[in-house]
Structures are given as C-alpha cells and as structure tokens.
CSV table of C-alpha atoms and ligand atoms in Angstrom, one decimal:
chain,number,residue,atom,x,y,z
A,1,UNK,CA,33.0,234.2,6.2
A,2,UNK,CA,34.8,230.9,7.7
A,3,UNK,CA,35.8,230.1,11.0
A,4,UNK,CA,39.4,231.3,9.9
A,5,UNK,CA,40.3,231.3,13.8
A,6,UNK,CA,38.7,227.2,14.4
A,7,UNK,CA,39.4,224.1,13.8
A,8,UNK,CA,41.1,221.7,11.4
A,9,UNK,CA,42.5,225.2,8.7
A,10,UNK,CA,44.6,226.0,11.2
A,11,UNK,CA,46.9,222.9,11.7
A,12,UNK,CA,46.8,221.9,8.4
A,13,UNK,CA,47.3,226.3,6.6
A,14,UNK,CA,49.3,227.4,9.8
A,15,UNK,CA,53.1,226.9,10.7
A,16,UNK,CA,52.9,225.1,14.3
A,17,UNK,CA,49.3,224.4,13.8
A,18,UNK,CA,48.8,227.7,14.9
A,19,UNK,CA,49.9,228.2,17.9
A,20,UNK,CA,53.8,229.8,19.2
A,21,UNK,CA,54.2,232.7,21.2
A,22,UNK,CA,52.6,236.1,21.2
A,23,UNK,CA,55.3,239.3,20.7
A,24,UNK,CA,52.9,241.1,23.3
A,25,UNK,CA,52.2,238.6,26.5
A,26,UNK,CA,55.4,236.4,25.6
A,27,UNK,CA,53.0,233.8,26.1
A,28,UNK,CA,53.9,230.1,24.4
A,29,UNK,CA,52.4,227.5,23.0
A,30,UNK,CA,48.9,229.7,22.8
A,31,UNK,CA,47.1,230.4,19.6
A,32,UNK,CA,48.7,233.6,17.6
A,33,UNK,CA,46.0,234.0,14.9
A,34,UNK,CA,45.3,237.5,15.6
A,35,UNK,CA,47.1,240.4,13.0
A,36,UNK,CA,47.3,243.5,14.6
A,37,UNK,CA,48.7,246.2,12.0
A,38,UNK,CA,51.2,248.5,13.9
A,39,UNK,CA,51.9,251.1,11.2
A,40,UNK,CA,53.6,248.9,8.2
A,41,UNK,CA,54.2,245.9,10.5
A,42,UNK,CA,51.6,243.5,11.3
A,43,UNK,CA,52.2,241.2,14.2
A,44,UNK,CA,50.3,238.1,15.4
A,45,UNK,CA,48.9,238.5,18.3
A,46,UNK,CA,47.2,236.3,20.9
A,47,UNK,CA,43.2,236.5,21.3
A,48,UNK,CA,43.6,238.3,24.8
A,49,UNK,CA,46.4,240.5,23.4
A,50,UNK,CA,44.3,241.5,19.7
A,51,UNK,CA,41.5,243.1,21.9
A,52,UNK,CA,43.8,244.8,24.3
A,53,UNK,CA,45.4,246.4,21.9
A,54,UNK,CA,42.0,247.4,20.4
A,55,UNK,CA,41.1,249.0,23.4
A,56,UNK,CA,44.5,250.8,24.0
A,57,UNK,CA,45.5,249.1,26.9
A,58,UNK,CA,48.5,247.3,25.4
A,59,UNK,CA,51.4,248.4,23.2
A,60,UNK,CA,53.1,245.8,20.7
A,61,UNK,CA,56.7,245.6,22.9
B,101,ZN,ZN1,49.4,237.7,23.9
C-alpha cells in the first residue's frame, strides 16, 4: 500500500493535481481523492465528505 492520497502521485497521476470541487460540499479548490460508489456511479469526494457519507450523514446531491 502507497500513500495513494500524498504527495508528489497526485500532481503528477491526477487532472488538476488533485484537487477541484467535491459533488457533495461544492467545495473548490480542495482535494477530491476520495471514490465513493453510489450504486454504479462512483463520485470523488472530498476527505470530510468520504467519511460522512460512510457514516450516513451525507447523501451524494
Ligand atoms: Zn466535500
């Protein structure tokens, strides 16, 4: 297991070095690293976003 979340993978593997705006908290500029599978579609999700929507407290809009 890498750090697939840190450091220098993510600008140079990831469109906008990582970071744009989270379908959930409509958030920019933040780090969307985060697949959350919603039935057949997975979004990327925020950090915050990923665990709230592990705990049930947040619904992909
Ligand atoms: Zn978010």
């Amino acid at each position: 297991m890498s750090k697939a979340h840190r450091g220098r993978p993510l600008r140079q593997e990831m469109p906008m070095g990582g970071r744009g705006q989270c379908p959930v908290c409509k958030a920019t500029g933040i780090k969307v690293h985060y697949e959350y599978t919603v039935g057949e579609v997975t979004v990327k999700v925020c950090k915050p976003c990923r665990a709230a929507l592990n705990r049930g407290t947040k619904s992909v809009a």
